Short mmCIF file of C-alpha atoms and ligand atoms in Angstrom, two decimals:
data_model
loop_
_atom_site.label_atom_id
_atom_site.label_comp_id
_atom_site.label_asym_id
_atom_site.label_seq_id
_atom_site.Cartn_x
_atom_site.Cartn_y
_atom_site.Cartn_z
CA UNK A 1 -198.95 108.36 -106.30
CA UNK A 2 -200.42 111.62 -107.12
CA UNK A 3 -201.21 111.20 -110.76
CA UNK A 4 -201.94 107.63 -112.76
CA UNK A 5 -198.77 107.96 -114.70
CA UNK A 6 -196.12 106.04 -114.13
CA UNK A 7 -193.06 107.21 -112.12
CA UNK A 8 -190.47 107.24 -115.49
CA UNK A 9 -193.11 108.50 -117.52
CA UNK A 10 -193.38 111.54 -114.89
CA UNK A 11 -189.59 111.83 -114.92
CA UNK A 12 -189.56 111.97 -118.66
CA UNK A 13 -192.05 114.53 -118.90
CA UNK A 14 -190.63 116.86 -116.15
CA UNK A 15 -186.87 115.98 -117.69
CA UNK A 16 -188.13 117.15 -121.25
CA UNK A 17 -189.88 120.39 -119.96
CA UNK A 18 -186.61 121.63 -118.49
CA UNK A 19 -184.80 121.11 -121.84
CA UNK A 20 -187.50 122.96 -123.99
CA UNK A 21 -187.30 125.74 -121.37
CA UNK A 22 -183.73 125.80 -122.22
CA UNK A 23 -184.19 125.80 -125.73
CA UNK A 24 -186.74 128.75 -125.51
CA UNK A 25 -184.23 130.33 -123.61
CA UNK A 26 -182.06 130.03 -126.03
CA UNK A 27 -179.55 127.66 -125.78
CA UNK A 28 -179.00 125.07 -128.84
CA UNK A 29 -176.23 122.94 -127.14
CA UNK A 30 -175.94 120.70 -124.12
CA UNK A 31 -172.98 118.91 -122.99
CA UNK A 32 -174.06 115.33 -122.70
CA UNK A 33 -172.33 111.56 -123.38
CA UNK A 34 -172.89 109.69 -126.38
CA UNK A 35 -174.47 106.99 -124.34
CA UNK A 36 -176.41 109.06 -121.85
CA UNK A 37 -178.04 110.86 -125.36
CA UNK A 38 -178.83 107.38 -126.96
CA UNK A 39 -180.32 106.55 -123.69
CA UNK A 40 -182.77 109.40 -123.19
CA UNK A 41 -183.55 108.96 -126.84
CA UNK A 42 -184.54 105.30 -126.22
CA UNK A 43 -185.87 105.56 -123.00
CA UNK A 44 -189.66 106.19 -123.71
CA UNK A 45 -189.41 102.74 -126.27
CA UNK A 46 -187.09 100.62 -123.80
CA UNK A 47 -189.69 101.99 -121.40
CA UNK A 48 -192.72 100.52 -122.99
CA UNK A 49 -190.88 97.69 -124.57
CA UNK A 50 -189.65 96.36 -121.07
CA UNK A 51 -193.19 96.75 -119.44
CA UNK A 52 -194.87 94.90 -122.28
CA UNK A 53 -192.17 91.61 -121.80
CA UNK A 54 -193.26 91.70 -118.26
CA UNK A 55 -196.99 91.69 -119.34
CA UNK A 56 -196.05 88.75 -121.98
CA UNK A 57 -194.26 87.08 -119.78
CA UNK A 58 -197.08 86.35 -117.07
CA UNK A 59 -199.51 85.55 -119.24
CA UNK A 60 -200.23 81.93 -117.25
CA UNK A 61 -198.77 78.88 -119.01
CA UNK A 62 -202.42 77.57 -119.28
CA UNK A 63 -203.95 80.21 -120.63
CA UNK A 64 -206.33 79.48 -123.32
CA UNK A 65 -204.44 79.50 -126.83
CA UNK A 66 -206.83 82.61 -127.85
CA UNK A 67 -204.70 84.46 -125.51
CA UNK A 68 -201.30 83.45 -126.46
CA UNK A 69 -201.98 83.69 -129.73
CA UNK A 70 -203.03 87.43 -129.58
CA UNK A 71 -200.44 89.91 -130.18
CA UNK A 72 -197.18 90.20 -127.74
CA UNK A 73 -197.74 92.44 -125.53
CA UNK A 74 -201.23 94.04 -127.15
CA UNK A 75 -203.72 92.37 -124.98
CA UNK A 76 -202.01 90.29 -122.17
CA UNK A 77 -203.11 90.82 -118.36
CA UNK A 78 -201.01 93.36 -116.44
CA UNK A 79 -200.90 92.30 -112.97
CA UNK A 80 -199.72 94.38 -110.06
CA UNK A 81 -195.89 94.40 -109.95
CA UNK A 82 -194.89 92.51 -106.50
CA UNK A 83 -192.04 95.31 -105.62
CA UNK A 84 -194.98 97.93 -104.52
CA UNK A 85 -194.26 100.43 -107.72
CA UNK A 86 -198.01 100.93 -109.85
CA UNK A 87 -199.25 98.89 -111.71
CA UNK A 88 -197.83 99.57 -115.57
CA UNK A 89 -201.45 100.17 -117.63
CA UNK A 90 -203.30 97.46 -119.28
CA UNK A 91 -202.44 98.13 -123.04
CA UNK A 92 -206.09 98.21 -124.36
CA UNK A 93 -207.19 99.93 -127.35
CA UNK A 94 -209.00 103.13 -124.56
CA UNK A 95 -205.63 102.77 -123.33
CA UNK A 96 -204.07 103.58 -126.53
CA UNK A 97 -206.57 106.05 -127.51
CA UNK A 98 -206.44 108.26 -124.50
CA UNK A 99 -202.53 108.11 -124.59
CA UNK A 100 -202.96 109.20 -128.13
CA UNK A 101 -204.85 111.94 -127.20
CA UNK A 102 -202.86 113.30 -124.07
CA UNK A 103 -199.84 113.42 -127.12
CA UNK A 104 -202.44 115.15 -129.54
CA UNK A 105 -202.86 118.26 -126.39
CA UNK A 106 -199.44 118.17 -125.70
CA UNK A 107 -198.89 118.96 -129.74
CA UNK A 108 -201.39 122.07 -129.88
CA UNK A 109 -199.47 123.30 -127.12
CA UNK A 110 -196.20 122.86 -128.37
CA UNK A 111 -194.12 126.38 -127.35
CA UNK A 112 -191.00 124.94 -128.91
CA UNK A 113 -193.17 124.38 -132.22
CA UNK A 114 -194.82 127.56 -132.36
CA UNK A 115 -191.70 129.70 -131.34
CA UNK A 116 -190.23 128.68 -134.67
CA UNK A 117 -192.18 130.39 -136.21
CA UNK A 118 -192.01 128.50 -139.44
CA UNK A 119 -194.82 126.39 -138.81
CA UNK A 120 -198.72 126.86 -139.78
CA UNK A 121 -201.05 126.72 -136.85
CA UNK A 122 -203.06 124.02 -137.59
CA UNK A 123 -202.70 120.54 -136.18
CA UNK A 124 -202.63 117.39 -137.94
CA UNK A 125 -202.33 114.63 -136.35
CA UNK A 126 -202.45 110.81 -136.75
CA UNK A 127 -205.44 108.59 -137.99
CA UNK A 128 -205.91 105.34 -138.29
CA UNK A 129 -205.82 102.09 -135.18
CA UNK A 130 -204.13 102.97 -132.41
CA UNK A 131 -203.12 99.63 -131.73
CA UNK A 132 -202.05 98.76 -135.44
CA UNK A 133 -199.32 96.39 -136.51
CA UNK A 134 -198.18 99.00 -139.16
CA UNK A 135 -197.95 102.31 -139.05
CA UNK A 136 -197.22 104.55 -142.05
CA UNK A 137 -195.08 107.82 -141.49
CA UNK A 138 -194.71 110.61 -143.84
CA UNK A 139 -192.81 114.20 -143.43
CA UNK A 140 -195.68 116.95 -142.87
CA UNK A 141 -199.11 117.70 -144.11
CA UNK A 142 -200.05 119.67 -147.13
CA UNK A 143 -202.91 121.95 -147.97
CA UNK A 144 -205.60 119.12 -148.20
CA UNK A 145 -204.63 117.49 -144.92
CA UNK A 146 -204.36 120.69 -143.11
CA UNK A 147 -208.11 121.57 -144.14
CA UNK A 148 -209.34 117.81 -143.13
CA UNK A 149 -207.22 118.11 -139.99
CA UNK A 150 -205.93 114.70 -141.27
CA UNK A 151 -202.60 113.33 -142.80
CA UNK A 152 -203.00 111.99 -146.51
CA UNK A 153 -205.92 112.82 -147.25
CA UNK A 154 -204.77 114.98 -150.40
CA UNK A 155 -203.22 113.57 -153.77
CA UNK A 156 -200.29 111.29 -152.12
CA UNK A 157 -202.84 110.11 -149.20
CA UNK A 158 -205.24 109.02 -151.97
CA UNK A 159 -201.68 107.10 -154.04
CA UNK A 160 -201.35 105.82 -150.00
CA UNK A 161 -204.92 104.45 -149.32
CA UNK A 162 -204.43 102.45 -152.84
CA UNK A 163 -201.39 100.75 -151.76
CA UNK A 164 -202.97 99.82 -148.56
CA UNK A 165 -205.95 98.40 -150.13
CA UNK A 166 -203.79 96.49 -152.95
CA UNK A 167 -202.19 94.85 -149.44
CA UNK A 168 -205.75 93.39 -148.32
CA UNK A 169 -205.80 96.34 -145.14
CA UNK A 170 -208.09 99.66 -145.11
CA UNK A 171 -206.70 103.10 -143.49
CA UNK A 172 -208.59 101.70 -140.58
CA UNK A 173 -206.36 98.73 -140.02
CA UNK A 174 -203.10 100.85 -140.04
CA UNK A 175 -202.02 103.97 -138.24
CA UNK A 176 -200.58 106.66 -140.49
CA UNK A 177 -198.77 110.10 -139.00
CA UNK A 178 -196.23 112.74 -140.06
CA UNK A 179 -193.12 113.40 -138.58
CA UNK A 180 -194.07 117.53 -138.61
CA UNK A 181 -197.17 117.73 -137.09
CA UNK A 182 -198.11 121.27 -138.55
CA UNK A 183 -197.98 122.38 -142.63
CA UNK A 184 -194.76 124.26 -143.23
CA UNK A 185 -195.20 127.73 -143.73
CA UNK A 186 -194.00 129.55 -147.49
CA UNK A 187 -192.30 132.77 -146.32
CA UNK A 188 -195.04 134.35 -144.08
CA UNK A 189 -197.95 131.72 -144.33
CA UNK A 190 -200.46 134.25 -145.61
CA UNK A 191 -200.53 133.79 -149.80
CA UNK A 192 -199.08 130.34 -149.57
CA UNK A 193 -202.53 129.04 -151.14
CA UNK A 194 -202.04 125.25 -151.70
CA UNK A 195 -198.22 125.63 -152.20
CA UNK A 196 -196.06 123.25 -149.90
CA UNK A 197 -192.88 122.34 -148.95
CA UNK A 198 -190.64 119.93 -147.11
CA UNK A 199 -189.82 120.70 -143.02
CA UNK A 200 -186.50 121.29 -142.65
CA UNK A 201 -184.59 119.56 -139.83
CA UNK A 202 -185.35 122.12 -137.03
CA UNK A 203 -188.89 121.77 -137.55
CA UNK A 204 -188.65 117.61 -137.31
CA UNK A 205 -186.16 118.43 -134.26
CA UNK A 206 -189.33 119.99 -132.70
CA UNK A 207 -191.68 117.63 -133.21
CA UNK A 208 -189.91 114.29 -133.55
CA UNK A 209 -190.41 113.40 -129.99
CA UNK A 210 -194.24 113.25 -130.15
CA UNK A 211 -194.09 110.54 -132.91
CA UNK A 212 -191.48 108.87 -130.46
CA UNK A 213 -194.09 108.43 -128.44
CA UNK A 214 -196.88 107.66 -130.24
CA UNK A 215 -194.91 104.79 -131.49
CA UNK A 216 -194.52 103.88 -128.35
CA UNK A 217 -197.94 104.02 -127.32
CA UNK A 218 -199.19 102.22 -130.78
CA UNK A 219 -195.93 99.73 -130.68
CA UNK A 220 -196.16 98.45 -134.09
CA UNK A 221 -194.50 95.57 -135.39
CA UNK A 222 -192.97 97.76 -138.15
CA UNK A 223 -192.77 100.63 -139.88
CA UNK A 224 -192.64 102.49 -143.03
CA UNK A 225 -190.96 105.24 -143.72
CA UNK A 226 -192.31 107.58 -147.06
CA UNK A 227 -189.96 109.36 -148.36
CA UNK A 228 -186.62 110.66 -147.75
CA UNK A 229 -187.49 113.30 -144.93
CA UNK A 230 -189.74 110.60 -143.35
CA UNK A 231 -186.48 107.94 -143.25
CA UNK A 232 -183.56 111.04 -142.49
CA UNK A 233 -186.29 111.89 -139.19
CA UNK A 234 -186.49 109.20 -138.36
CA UNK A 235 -183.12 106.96 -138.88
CA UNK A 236 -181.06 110.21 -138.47
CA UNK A 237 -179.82 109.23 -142.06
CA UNK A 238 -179.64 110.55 -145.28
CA UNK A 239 -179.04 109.26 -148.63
CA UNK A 240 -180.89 108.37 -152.29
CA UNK A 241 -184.00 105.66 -151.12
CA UNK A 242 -182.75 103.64 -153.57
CA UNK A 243 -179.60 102.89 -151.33
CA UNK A 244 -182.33 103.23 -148.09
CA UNK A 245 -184.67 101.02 -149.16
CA UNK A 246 -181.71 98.46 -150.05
CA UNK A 247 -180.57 98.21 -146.22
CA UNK A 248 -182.36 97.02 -142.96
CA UNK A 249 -183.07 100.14 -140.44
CA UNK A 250 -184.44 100.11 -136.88
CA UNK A 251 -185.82 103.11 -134.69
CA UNK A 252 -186.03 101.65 -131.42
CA UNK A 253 -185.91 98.43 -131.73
CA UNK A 254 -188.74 98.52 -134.42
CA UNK A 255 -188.09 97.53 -137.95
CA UNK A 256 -188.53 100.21 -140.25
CA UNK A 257 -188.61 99.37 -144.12
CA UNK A 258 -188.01 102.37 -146.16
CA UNK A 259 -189.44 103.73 -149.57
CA UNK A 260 -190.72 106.11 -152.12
CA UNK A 261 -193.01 109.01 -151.09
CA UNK A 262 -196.57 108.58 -152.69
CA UNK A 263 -196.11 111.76 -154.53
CA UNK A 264 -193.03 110.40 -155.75
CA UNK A 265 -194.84 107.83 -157.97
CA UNK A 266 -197.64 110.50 -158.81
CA UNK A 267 -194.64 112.99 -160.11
CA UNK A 268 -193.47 109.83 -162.20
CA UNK A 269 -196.72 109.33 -163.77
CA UNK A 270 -197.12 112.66 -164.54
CA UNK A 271 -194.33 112.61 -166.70
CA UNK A 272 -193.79 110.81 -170.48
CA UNK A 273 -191.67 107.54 -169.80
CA UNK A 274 -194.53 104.98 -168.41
CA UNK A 275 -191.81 102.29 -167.96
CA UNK A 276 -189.94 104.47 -165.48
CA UNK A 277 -193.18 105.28 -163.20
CA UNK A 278 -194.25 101.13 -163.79
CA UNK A 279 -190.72 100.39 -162.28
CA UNK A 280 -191.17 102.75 -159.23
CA UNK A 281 -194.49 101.15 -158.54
CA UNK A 282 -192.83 97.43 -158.72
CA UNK A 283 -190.55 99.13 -155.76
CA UNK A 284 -193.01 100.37 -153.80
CA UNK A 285 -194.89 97.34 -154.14
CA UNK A 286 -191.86 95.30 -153.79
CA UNK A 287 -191.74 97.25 -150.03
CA UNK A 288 -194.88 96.07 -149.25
CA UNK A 289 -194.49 92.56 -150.31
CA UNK A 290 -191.49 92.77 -147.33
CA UNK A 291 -193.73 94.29 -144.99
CA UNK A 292 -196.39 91.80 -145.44
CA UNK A 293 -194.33 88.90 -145.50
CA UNK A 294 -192.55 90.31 -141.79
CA UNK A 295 -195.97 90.48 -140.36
CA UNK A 296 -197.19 87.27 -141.47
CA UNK A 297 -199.78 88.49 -144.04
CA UNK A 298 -201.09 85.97 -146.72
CA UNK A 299 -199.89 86.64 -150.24
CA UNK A 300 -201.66 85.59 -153.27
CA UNK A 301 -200.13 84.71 -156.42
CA UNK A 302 -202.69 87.84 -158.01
CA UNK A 303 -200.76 90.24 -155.13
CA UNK A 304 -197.04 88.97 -156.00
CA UNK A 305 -197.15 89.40 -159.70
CA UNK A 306 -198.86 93.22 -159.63
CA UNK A 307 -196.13 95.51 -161.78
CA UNK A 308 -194.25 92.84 -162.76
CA UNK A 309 -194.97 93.05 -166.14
N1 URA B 1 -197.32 114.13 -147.56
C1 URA B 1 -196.92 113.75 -146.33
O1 URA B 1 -195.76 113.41 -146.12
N2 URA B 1 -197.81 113.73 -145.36
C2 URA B 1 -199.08 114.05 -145.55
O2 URA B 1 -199.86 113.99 -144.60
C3 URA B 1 -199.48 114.44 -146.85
C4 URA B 1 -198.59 114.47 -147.83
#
């Protein structure tokens, strides 16, 4: 083979540079089955996913338990597939990293982005481990994160850095992105100052795909969605979080627990009624309690009871 990638990897990437050529050309529509669309939508996941049960699955039975006690499909041996096809890449943190970063070019190139016109030029991308269990995903970045270069790094990132300390993790131990991978631009970008605002759904159309794929690459064990743009990106639903955040959600075969933006709880203690903001906390942290108990995380008796009273 020409290039390291792997064959459907190839075929994805050549299949979804004829479709943006067709969108820059233009067209908004395609005529396409239900299930062929759910398919290519799943493909890059069911992709990684089905490569990583091979790798789990020849781990040798008398392997020491180090190594079957790591995480599925994070560190086991990939051997050479016996039907002659390459080798599917050892999922090591370089791995991960240099995936990551192939995704980070591929965003500061992004013609269908740019064309819109609606976006800031700036990039900001993901931080965090690239091999993380949890990975945090917001809407867009604001001013602050567009000047660090990094998401959450403003007001909300500072709310979102609390939260995963109260948990017993650092910013180091989780991976955090955006769903827009550029600041939305106010009218024509140029007096905007620190001003902000939500992307709207063409802008997630555009760049949807790349988190697709670095969740793919990271494969978490879950996810959180912040915020109502975050979950309707993502889970392609709408509706209050209190109703979200009340139901179990997937996106590609990941579980994805959903709840209040950051700046959510900062606009609630902003304003008079404490009780209300003390209640949206107890949520939030009521999220997290979920998310720690689905990854196996201890819980103390001190971390159950915070905003409870
Ligand atoms: N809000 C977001 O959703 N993402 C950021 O990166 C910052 C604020």
């Amino acid at each position: 083979m020409m290039s390291g990638k792997h064959p459907v990897s190839l075929a994805l990437g050549a299949l979804s540079e004829i479709l943006e050529r067709e969108k820059l050309r233009g067209k908004t529509h395609l005529a396409m089955r239900e299930e062929t669309a759910k398919t290519l939508n799943e493909m890059p996941m069911s992709f990684m996913m089905a490569s990583q049960k091979a790798r789990i699955q020849t781990v040798p039975a008398a392997a020491p338990a180090s190594a079957t006690a790591k995480l599925p499909g994070k560190d086991a041996e990939s051997p050479a597939p016996a039907d002659g096809t390459s080798p599917v890449p050892e999922r090591t943190e370089a791995w991960a990293r240099k995936e990551l970063n192939a995704i980070f070019k591929e965003v500061k190139s992004c013609e269908v982005c740019r064309s819109l016109g609606t976006l800031r030029e700036t990039v900001v991308f993901a931080t965090g481990n690239p091999m993380a269990d949890l990975m945090f995903i917001g809407e867009a970045p604001g001013a602050e994160e567009e000047k660090e270069r990094k998401p959450f790094v403003g007001p909300a990132g500072q709310k979102l850095t609390r939260i995963i300390k109260a948990m017993g993790l650092s910013r180091e131990e989780v991976y955090i992105s955006n769903i827009v991978k550029f600041r939305p631009k106010k009218g024509d970008g140029r007096f905007q100052g620190t001003s902000n605002r939500k992307p709207d759904p063409t802008e997630i159309e555009a760049c949807i795909r790349f988190l697709r794929r670095e969740i793919a690459v990271v494969a978490p064990k879950i996810i959180v969605a912040l915020g109502a743009t975050a979950a309707e990106g993502l889970l392609q639903r709408g509706g209050p979080i209190s109703s979200l955040r009340e139901q179990t959600h997937e996106f590609a075969g990941v579980p994805v627990v959903v709840t209040y933006h950051p700046s959510f709880l900062l606009r609630q203690e902003s304003e008079p009624d404490a009780e209300k903001a003390r209640a949206s906390k107890r949520k939030v942290w009521e999220d997290m309690l979920k998310v720690m108990e689905q990854l196996g995380m201890p819980v103390s008796e001190k971390q159950r009871g915070f905003f409870s009273k």
